[in-house]
PDB file of C-alpha atoms in Angstrom:
ATOM      1  CA  UNK A   1     -32.835 -14.373  59.936  1.00 37.00           C
ATOM      2  CA  UNK A   2     -32.904 -10.617  59.566  1.00 45.00           C
ATOM      3  CA  UNK A   3     -29.658  -8.668  59.377  1.00 48.00           C
ATOM      4  CA  UNK A   4     -28.526  -6.820  62.442  1.00 58.00           C
ATOM      5  CA  UNK A   5     -29.616  -3.184  62.475  1.00 71.00           C
ATOM      6  CA  UNK A   6     -26.889  -0.586  62.498  1.00 76.00           C
ATOM      7  CA  UNK A   7     -27.559   2.201  64.985  1.00 89.00           C
ATOM      8  CA  UNK A   8     -25.675   5.491  64.913  1.00 90.00           C
ATOM      9  CA  UNK A   9     -25.489   8.356  67.337  1.00 93.00           C
ATOM     10  CA  UNK A  10     -27.928  11.137  66.590  1.00 95.00           C
ATOM     11  CA  UNK A  11     -25.214  13.788  66.393  1.00 92.00           C
ATOM     12  CA  UNK A  12     -23.212  11.660  63.981  1.00 87.00           C
ATOM     13  CA  UNK A  13     -26.281  11.150  61.782  1.00 91.00           C
ATOM     14  CA  UNK A  14     -26.783  14.918  61.534  1.00 90.00           C
ATOM     15  CA  UNK A  15     -23.122  15.367  60.679  1.00 81.00           C
ATOM     16  CA  UNK A  16     -23.314  12.631  58.046  1.00 77.00           C
ATOM     17  CA  UNK A  17     -26.298  14.380  56.481  1.00 82.00           C
ATOM     18  CA  UNK A  18     -24.194  17.488  56.011  1.00 69.00           C
ATOM     19  CA  UNK A  19     -26.506  19.531  58.220  1.00 72.00           C
ATOM     20  CA  UNK A  20     -24.000  20.639  60.858  1.00 77.00           C
ATOM     21  CA  UNK A  21     -21.020  19.473  62.877  1.00 79.00           C
ATOM     22  CA  UNK A  22     -21.329  17.025  65.768  1.00 84.00           C
ATOM     23  CA  UNK A  23     -20.628  19.816  68.245  1.00 88.00           C
ATOM     24  CA  UNK A  24     -23.386  22.006  66.799  1.00 90.00           C
ATOM     25  CA  UNK A  25     -25.682  18.976  66.702  1.00 92.00           C
ATOM     26  CA  UNK A  26     -25.082  18.388  70.416  1.00 94.00           C
ATOM     27  CA  UNK A  27     -25.963  22.000  71.136  1.00 94.00           C
ATOM     28  CA  UNK A  28     -29.288  21.675  69.294  1.00 94.00           C
ATOM     29  CA  UNK A  29     -30.049  18.351  70.991  1.00 95.00           C
ATOM     30  CA  UNK A  30     -29.451  19.836  74.453  1.00 95.00           C
ATOM     31  CA  UNK A  31     -31.631  22.795  73.495  1.00 95.00           C
ATOM     32  CA  UNK A  32     -34.497  20.418  72.659  1.00 95.00           C
ATOM     33  CA  UNK A  33     -34.607  21.353  68.984  1.00 95.00           C
ATOM     34  CA  UNK A  34     -34.236  17.793  67.617  1.00 96.00           C
ATOM     35  CA  UNK A  35     -37.007  15.211  67.401  1.00 96.00           C
ATOM     36  CA  UNK A  36     -36.913  11.513  66.540  1.00 97.00           C
ATOM     37  CA  UNK A  37     -40.229   9.993  65.434  1.00 97.00           C
ATOM     38  CA  UNK A  38     -42.004  13.028  66.853  1.00 96.00           C
ATOM     39  CA  UNK A  39     -40.344  12.760  70.275  1.00 96.00           C
ATOM     40  CA  UNK A  40     -38.087  15.555  71.465  1.00 96.00           C
ATOM     41  CA  UNK A  41     -34.613  14.222  72.253  1.00 96.00           C
ATOM     42  CA  UNK A  42     -32.307  15.946  74.734  1.00 96.00           C
ATOM     43  CA  UNK A  43     -30.093  12.995  75.593  1.00 95.00           C
ATOM     44  CA  UNK A  44     -26.566  13.214  74.196  1.00 94.00           C
ATOM     45  CA  UNK A  45     -25.409   9.903  72.781  1.00 93.00           C
ATOM     46  CA  UNK A  46     -28.930   8.898  71.727  1.00 96.00           C
ATOM     47  CA  UNK A  47     -28.815   6.339  68.907  1.00 95.00           C
ATOM     48  CA  UNK A  48     -31.126   5.977  65.935  1.00 95.00           C
ATOM     49  CA  UNK A  49     -31.800   3.633  63.040  1.00 92.00           C
ATOM     50  CA  UNK A  50     -31.029   5.778  59.956  1.00 88.00           C
ATOM     51  CA  UNK A  51     -33.122   3.472  57.776  1.00 84.00           C
ATOM     52  CA  UNK A  52     -36.371   3.755  59.749  1.00 91.00           C
ATOM     53  CA  UNK A  53     -36.320   6.637  62.240  1.00 94.00           C
ATOM     54  CA  UNK A  54     -37.586  10.079  61.215  1.00 95.00           C
ATOM     55  CA  UNK A  55     -35.333  12.891  62.426  1.00 96.00           C
ATOM     56  CA  UNK A  56     -36.426  16.534  62.566  1.00 96.00           C
ATOM     57  CA  UNK A  57     -34.359  19.631  63.287  1.00 95.00           C
ATOM     58  CA  UNK A  58     -36.388  22.786  63.905  1.00 90.00           C
ATOM     59  CA  UNK A  59     -39.447  21.009  62.406  1.00 90.00           C
ATOM     60  CA  UNK A  60     -37.579  20.116  59.218  1.00 93.00           C
ATOM     61  CA  UNK A  61     -37.182  16.436  58.352  1.00 94.00           C
ATOM     62  CA  UNK A  62     -33.529  15.574  57.813  1.00 92.00           C
ATOM     63  CA  UNK A  63     -32.611  12.936  55.267  1.00 85.00           C
ATOM     64  CA  UNK A  64     -29.181  11.791  54.172  1.00 81.00           C
ATOM     65  CA  UNK A  65     -28.264  13.498  50.925  1.00 78.00           C
ATOM     66  CA  UNK A  66     -26.070  12.061  48.235  1.00 85.00           C
ATOM     67  CA  UNK A  67     -22.493  12.606  49.277  1.00 89.00           C
ATOM     68  CA  UNK A  68     -20.323  14.677  46.993  1.00 94.00           C
ATOM     69  CA  UNK A  69     -16.575  15.167  47.122  1.00 97.00           C
ATOM     70  CA  UNK A  70     -15.019  17.949  45.070  1.00 98.00           C
ATOM     71  CA  UNK A  71     -11.434  19.037  44.465  1.00 98.00           C
ATOM     72  CA  UNK A  72     -10.873  22.762  43.972  1.00 98.00           C
ATOM     73  CA  UNK A  73      -7.659  24.465  42.942  1.00 98.00           C
ATOM     74  CA  UNK A  74      -7.965  27.651  44.967  1.00 98.00           C
ATOM     75  CA  UNK A  75      -6.202  30.577  43.280  1.00 98.00           C
ATOM     76  CA  UNK A  76      -4.197  33.133  45.237  1.00 98.00           C
ATOM     77  CA  UNK A  77      -6.101  36.049  46.739  1.00 97.00           C
ATOM     78  CA  UNK A  78      -9.355  34.201  47.335  1.00 97.00           C
ATOM     79  CA  UNK A  79     -10.886  33.777  50.781  1.00 95.00           C
ATOM     80  CA  UNK A  80     -11.826  30.236  51.813  1.00 95.00           C
ATOM     81  CA  UNK A  81     -15.358  31.438  52.430  1.00 89.00           C
ATOM     82  CA  UNK A  82     -18.850  30.363  51.422  1.00 88.00           C
ATOM     83  CA  UNK A  83     -20.504  33.447  52.831  1.00 80.00           C
ATOM     84  CA  UNK A  84     -20.434  37.039  51.710  1.00 77.00           C
ATOM     85  CA  UNK A  85     -17.403  38.794  50.340  1.00 78.00           C
ATOM     86  CA  UNK A  86     -15.361  40.664  52.935  1.00 78.00           C
ATOM     87  CA  UNK A  87     -14.290  44.168  51.921  1.00 82.00           C
ATOM     88  CA  UNK A  88     -14.651  43.271  48.273  1.00 85.00           C
ATOM     89  CA  UNK A  89     -12.245  40.333  48.426  1.00 93.00           C
ATOM     90  CA  UNK A  90     -12.986  37.373  46.162  1.00 95.00           C
ATOM     91  CA  UNK A  91     -14.299  34.167  47.769  1.00 96.00           C
ATOM     92  CA  UNK A  92     -14.270  30.524  46.678  1.00 97.00           C
ATOM     93  CA  UNK A  93     -18.095  30.521  46.653  1.00 94.00           C
ATOM     94  CA  UNK A  94     -17.917  32.270  43.280  1.00 94.00           C
ATOM     95  CA  UNK A  95     -15.869  29.373  41.883  1.00 97.00           C
ATOM     96  CA  UNK A  96     -18.376  26.633  42.814  1.00 95.00           C
ATOM     97  CA  UNK A  97     -21.649  28.465  42.195  1.00 92.00           C
ATOM     98  CA  UNK A  98     -22.700  25.831  39.638  1.00 92.00           C
ATOM     99  CA  UNK A  99     -22.689  23.070  42.268  1.00 92.00           C
ATOM    100  CA  UNK A 100     -26.258  22.602  43.600  1.00 89.00           C
ATOM    101  CA  UNK A 101     -25.270  20.888  46.854  1.00 86.00           C
ATOM    102  CA  UNK A 102     -24.162  22.868  49.881  1.00 86.00           C
ATOM    103  CA  UNK A 103     -20.514  21.856  50.193  1.00 92.00           C
ATOM    104  CA  UNK A 104     -18.098  22.817  52.931  1.00 91.00           C
ATOM    105  CA  UNK A 105     -14.306  23.102  52.727  1.00 95.00           C
ATOM    106  CA  UNK A 106     -12.482  20.426  54.726  1.00 95.00           C
ATOM    107  CA  UNK A 107      -9.841  22.848  55.951  1.00 92.00           C
ATOM    108  CA  UNK A 108      -8.683  26.266  54.819  1.00 93.00           C
ATOM    109  CA  UNK A 109      -5.974  28.017  52.863  1.00 96.00           C
ATOM    110  CA  UNK A 110      -4.702  31.523  53.540  1.00 95.00           C
ATOM    111  CA  UNK A 111      -5.919  34.373  51.349  1.00 95.00           C
ATOM    112  CA  UNK A 112      -2.578  34.580  49.520  1.00 97.00           C
ATOM    113  CA  UNK A 113      -2.050  30.783  49.416  1.00 98.00           C
ATOM    114  CA  UNK A 114      -3.188  28.542  46.590  1.00 98.00           C
ATOM    115  CA  UNK A 115      -3.795  24.926  45.780  1.00 98.00           C
ATOM    116  CA  UNK A 116      -5.850  21.960  46.853  1.00 98.00           C
ATOM    117  CA  UNK A 117      -9.084  22.224  48.798  1.00 98.00           C
ATOM    118  CA  UNK A 118     -11.477  19.331  49.338  1.00 98.00           C
ATOM    119  CA  UNK A 119     -15.116  20.382  49.563  1.00 97.00           C
ATOM    120  CA  UNK A 120     -17.832  17.978  50.633  1.00 95.00           C
ATOM    121  CA  UNK A 121     -21.243  17.597  52.259  1.00 89.00           C
ATOM    122  CA  UNK A 122     -19.924  14.551  54.133  1.00 88.00           C
ATOM    123  CA  UNK A 123     -19.446  16.072  57.558  1.00 83.00           C
ATOM    124  CA  UNK A 124     -17.839  12.932  58.962  1.00 83.00           C
ATOM    125  CA  UNK A 125     -15.075  12.877  56.352  1.00 91.00           C
ATOM    126  CA  UNK A 126     -14.577  16.658  56.534  1.00 91.00           C
ATOM    127  CA  UNK A 127     -14.111  16.529  60.314  1.00 88.00           C
ATOM    128  CA  UNK A 128     -11.594  13.711  60.030  1.00 90.00           C
ATOM    129  CA  UNK A 129      -9.575  15.520  57.375  1.00 93.00           C
ATOM    130  CA  UNK A 130      -9.307  18.553  59.651  1.00 89.00           C
ATOM    131  CA  UNK A 131      -8.855  16.826  63.023  1.00 84.00           C
ATOM    132  CA  UNK A 132      -5.180  16.480  64.023  1.00 77.00           C
ATOM    133  CA  UNK A 133      -5.687  13.080  65.662  1.00 80.00           C
ATOM    134  CA  UNK A 134      -6.074  11.465  62.241  1.00 83.00           C
ATOM    135  CA  UNK A 135      -2.612  12.741  61.260  1.00 84.00           C
ATOM    136  CA  UNK A 136      -3.559  13.146  57.608  1.00 93.00           C
ATOM    137  CA  UNK A 137      -0.494  14.749  55.981  1.00 95.00           C
ATOM    138  CA  UNK A 138      -0.799  17.906  53.877  1.00 97.00           C
ATOM    139  CA  UNK A 139       1.884  18.548  51.254  1.00 98.00           C
ATOM    140  CA  UNK A 140       2.972  22.058  50.318  1.00 98.00           C
ATOM    141  CA  UNK A 141       5.285  23.586  47.728  1.00 98.00           C
ATOM    142  CA  UNK A 142       6.923  26.555  49.430  1.00 98.00           C
ATOM    143  CA  UNK A 143       8.880  29.248  47.587  1.00 98.00           C
ATOM    144  CA  UNK A 144      11.166  30.954  50.096  1.00 98.00           C
ATOM    145  CA  UNK A 145      12.964  34.263  49.814  1.00 98.00           C
ATOM    146  CA  UNK A 146      16.706  33.676  49.977  1.00 97.00           C
ATOM    147  CA  UNK A 147      19.049  30.818  49.231  1.00 96.00           C
ATOM    148  CA  UNK A 148      18.843  28.041  51.804  1.00 96.00           C
ATOM    149  CA  UNK A 149      22.031  26.074  52.215  1.00 94.00           C
ATOM    150  CA  UNK A 150      21.997  22.425  53.264  1.00 95.00           C
ATOM    151  CA  UNK A 151      22.704  23.363  56.886  1.00 96.00           C
ATOM    152  CA  UNK A 152      19.521  25.497  57.031  1.00 96.00           C
ATOM    153  CA  UNK A 153      17.412  22.713  55.507  1.00 96.00           C
ATOM    154  CA  UNK A 154      18.868  20.184  57.949  1.00 96.00           C
ATOM    155  CA  UNK A 155      17.970  22.525  60.801  1.00 97.00           C
ATOM    156  CA  UNK A 156      14.373  22.706  59.619  1.00 98.00           C
ATOM    157  CA  UNK A 157      14.158  18.919  59.585  1.00 97.00           C
ATOM    158  CA  UNK A 158      14.724  18.984  63.366  1.00 97.00           C
ATOM    159  CA  UNK A 159      11.646  21.171  63.920  1.00 97.00           C
ATOM    160  CA  UNK A 160      11.044  24.522  65.599  1.00 97.00           C
ATOM    161  CA  UNK A 161       9.456  25.906  68.734  1.00 97.00           C
ATOM    162  CA  UNK A 162       6.582  28.224  67.810  1.00 96.00           C
ATOM    163  CA  UNK A 163       4.507  30.321  70.179  1.00 95.00           C
ATOM    164  CA  UNK A 164       1.881  27.560  70.417  1.00 92.00           C
ATOM    165  CA  UNK A 165       4.223  24.616  70.712  1.00 93.00           C
ATOM    166  CA  UNK A 166       6.965  22.599  69.075  1.00 96.00           C
ATOM    167  CA  UNK A 167       6.365  21.470  65.478  1.00 96.00           C
ATOM    168  CA  UNK A 168       8.345  19.213  63.208  1.00 96.00           C
ATOM    169  CA  UNK A 169       7.585  18.516  59.543  1.00 97.00           C
ATOM    170  CA  UNK A 170       6.728  15.001  58.471  1.00 96.00           C
ATOM    171  CA  UNK A 171       9.237  15.549  55.678  1.00 97.00           C
ATOM    172  CA  UNK A 172      11.210  18.250  53.867  1.00 97.00           C
ATOM    173  CA  UNK A 173      12.613  18.001  50.342  1.00 97.00           C
ATOM    174  CA  UNK A 174      14.803  20.526  48.573  1.00 97.00           C
ATOM    175  CA  UNK A 175      13.295  20.933  45.100  1.00 98.00           C
ATOM    176  CA  UNK A 176      15.229  23.851  43.639  1.00 97.00           C
ATOM    177  CA  UNK A 177      17.773  26.339  44.897  1.00 97.00           C
ATOM    178  CA  UNK A 178      18.695  29.609  43.199  1.00 95.00           C
ATOM    179  CA  UNK A 179      20.654  32.689  44.170  1.00 93.00           C
ATOM    180  CA  UNK A 180      17.749  34.575  45.737  1.00 96.00           C
ATOM    181  CA  UNK A 181      15.065  31.952  46.340  1.00 97.00           C
ATOM    182  CA  UNK A 182      14.575  28.324  47.322  1.00 98.00           C
ATOM    183  CA  UNK A 183      11.757  25.894  46.576  1.00 98.00           C
ATOM    184  CA  UNK A 184      10.944  23.297  49.235  1.00 98.00           C
ATOM    185  CA  UNK A 185       8.347  20.566  49.573  1.00 98.00           C
ATOM    186  CA  UNK A 186       7.045  20.466  53.155  1.00 98.00           C
ATOM    187  CA  UNK A 187       4.662  17.947  54.656  1.00 98.00           C
ATOM    188  CA  UNK A 188       2.776  18.614  57.898  1.00 96.00           C
ATOM    189  CA  UNK A 189      -0.017  16.602  59.480  1.00 92.00           C
ATOM    190  CA  UNK A 190      -0.673  19.264  62.120  1.00 87.00           C
ATOM    191  CA  UNK A 191      -3.342  21.861  61.441  1.00 82.00           C
ATOM    192  CA  UNK A 192      -1.993  24.837  63.358  1.00 88.00           C
ATOM    193  CA  UNK A 193      -2.947  28.195  61.881  1.00 90.00           C
ATOM    194  CA  UNK A 194      -0.390  29.572  59.400  1.00 94.00           C
ATOM    195  CA  UNK A 195       1.881  26.683  60.358  1.00 95.00           C
ATOM    196  CA  UNK A 196       4.020  26.737  57.206  1.00 97.00           C
ATOM    197  CA  UNK A 197       4.596  30.490  57.188  1.00 97.00           C
ATOM    198  CA  UNK A 198       5.324  30.621  60.919  1.00 98.00           C
ATOM    199  CA  UNK A 199       7.635  27.634  60.709  1.00 98.00           C
ATOM    200  CA  UNK A 200       9.696  29.185  57.910  1.00 98.00           C
ATOM    201  CA  UNK A 201       9.653  32.575  59.668  1.00 98.00           C
ATOM    202  CA  UNK A 202      11.111  31.021  62.818  1.00 97.00           C
ATOM    203  CA  UNK A 203      14.289  30.334  60.847  1.00 97.00           C
ATOM    204  CA  UNK A 204      14.498  33.927  59.627  1.00 97.00           C
ATOM    205  CA  UNK A 205      13.060  33.459  56.129  1.00 97.00           C
ATOM    206  CA  UNK A 206       9.907  34.710  54.390  1.00 97.00           C
ATOM    207  CA  UNK A 207       7.488  32.715  52.268  1.00 98.00           C
ATOM    208  CA  UNK A 208       7.014  34.195  48.791  1.00 98.00           C
ATOM    209  CA  UNK A 209       4.413  31.677  47.589  1.00 98.00           C
ATOM    210  CA  UNK A 210       2.629  28.771  49.179  1.00 98.00           C
ATOM    211  CA  UNK A 211       0.763  26.037  47.324  1.00 98.00           C
ATOM    212  CA  UNK A 212      -0.872  22.926  48.768  1.00 98.00           C
ATOM    213  CA  UNK A 213      -0.475  20.070  46.314  1.00 98.00           C
ATOM    214  CA  UNK A 214      -1.809  17.098  48.292  1.00 98.00           C
ATOM    215  CA  UNK A 215      -4.059  16.115  51.184  1.00 97.00           C
ATOM    216  CA  UNK A 216      -3.189  12.595  52.240  1.00 96.00           C
ATOM    217  CA  UNK A 217      -3.271  10.406  49.110  1.00 97.00           C
ATOM    218  CA  UNK A 218      -5.244  13.000  47.109  1.00 98.00           C
ATOM    219  CA  UNK A 219      -3.103  15.100  44.791  1.00 98.00           C
ATOM    220  CA  UNK A 220      -3.958  18.326  42.979  1.00 98.00           C
ATOM    221  CA  UNK A 221      -2.458  17.160  39.719  1.00 96.00           C
ATOM    222  CA  UNK A 222      -2.890  19.416  36.698  1.00 97.00           C
ATOM    223  CA  UNK A 223      -6.228  20.947  37.714  1.00 98.00           C
ATOM    224  CA  UNK A 224      -6.055  24.604  36.564  1.00 98.00           C
ATOM    225  CA  UNK A 225      -6.347  27.426  39.149  1.00 98.00           C
ATOM    226  CA  UNK A 226      -9.985  28.287  39.810  1.00 98.00           C
ATOM    227  CA  UNK A 227     -11.290  24.988  38.408  1.00 98.00           C
ATOM    228  CA  UNK A 228     -12.932  22.123  40.274  1.00 98.00           C
ATOM    229  CA  UNK A 229     -13.778  18.498  39.582  1.00 98.00           C
ATOM    230  CA  UNK A 230     -15.520  15.657  41.358  1.00 98.00           C
ATOM    231  CA  UNK A 231     -13.272  13.142  43.047  1.00 98.00           C
ATOM    232  CA  UNK A 232     -13.203   9.732  41.410  1.00 98.00           C
ATOM    233  CA  UNK A 233     -14.544   6.674  43.222  1.00 97.00           C
ATOM    234  CA  UNK A 234     -10.968   5.432  43.565  1.00 98.00           C
ATOM    235  CA  UNK A 235      -9.842   8.732  45.141  1.00 98.00           C
ATOM    236  CA  UNK A 236     -12.719   8.590  47.625  1.00 97.00           C
ATOM    237  CA  UNK A 237     -11.786   5.030  48.578  1.00 96.00           C
ATOM    238  CA  UNK A 238      -8.121   6.017  49.011  1.00 97.00           C
ATOM    239  CA  UNK A 239      -9.026   8.999  51.193  1.00 97.00           C
ATOM    240  CA  UNK A 240     -11.330   6.995  53.456  1.00 94.00           C
ATOM    241  CA  UNK A 241      -8.781   4.191  53.653  1.00 94.00           C
ATOM    242  CA  UNK A 242      -6.104   6.670  54.733  1.00 93.00           C
ATOM    243  CA  UNK A 243      -8.369   8.142  57.417  1.00 91.00           C
ATOM    244  CA  UNK A 244      -9.150   4.666  58.755  1.00 86.00           C
ATOM    245  CA  UNK A 245      -5.465   3.734  58.749  1.00 81.00           C
ATOM    246  CA  UNK A 246      -4.407   6.740  60.811  1.00 66.00           C
ATOM    247  CA  UNK A 247      -7.327   6.206  63.180  1.00 61.00           C
ATOM    248  CA  UNK A 248      -6.329   2.588  63.723  1.00 54.00           C
ATOM    249  CA  UNK A 249      -2.732   3.650  64.416  1.00 54.00           C
ATOM    250  CA  UNK A 250      -4.065   6.063  67.043  1.00 50.00           C
ATOM    251  CA  UNK A 251      -5.895   3.160  68.663  1.00 42.00           C
ATOM    252  CA  UNK A 252      -9.283   4.851  68.463  1.00 40.00           C
ATOM    253  CA  UNK A 253     -10.853   3.099  65.496  1.00 34.00           C
ATOM    254  CA  UNK A 254     -14.106   1.301  66.255  1.00 28.00           C
TER     255      UNK A 254
END
């Protein structure tokens, strides 16, 4: 008896191949620019057999490429950009120019922030890392101007109302406190823009330095600034396991 064939949605297949996001794939499908076995497909939700069907986008045959997962320690004052430099500013593209695959950052870091970025050609994993519904926590070391007393830290643990809604950290730890600065570890699973800086600012303090040290179970470790390395098989398994776990908790895992 033959094994049951696994069919996947056409837009998901294109995302898995690292070609484009599901949303962009849907746009091309509706525009009639995607063919399956020579037939133009315009139906959203169309399913294919990845093992046998031939998929073309703009007359180019699309095949799944070997997935690659890379950790990069982004230095300060680099744009999270794979395009051209903007006004002479340095971009992370220059740090990964020896990687032959076209990788995309699963999330961003501010120009003056540093730390962990995951880059991959696995569009499915990248989208899940970035999507708030998967609640994947991001851990930051935050150096704050001024001495925060226990009362201020306790207040932060209760959350803050920002201009785009109420936010509350998953956790806050006081790492070091000096006369003129304080080091905190903050964990957020939300992906709001500039969330850490705006959160700290709402309490009347400024962020001096911001470093992301973990994304879910994946930690930056001792990777030097500007360097990258491939994720280990165990790290990839841990990351995918974490994404499945949060999806199951949300009740949307299928």
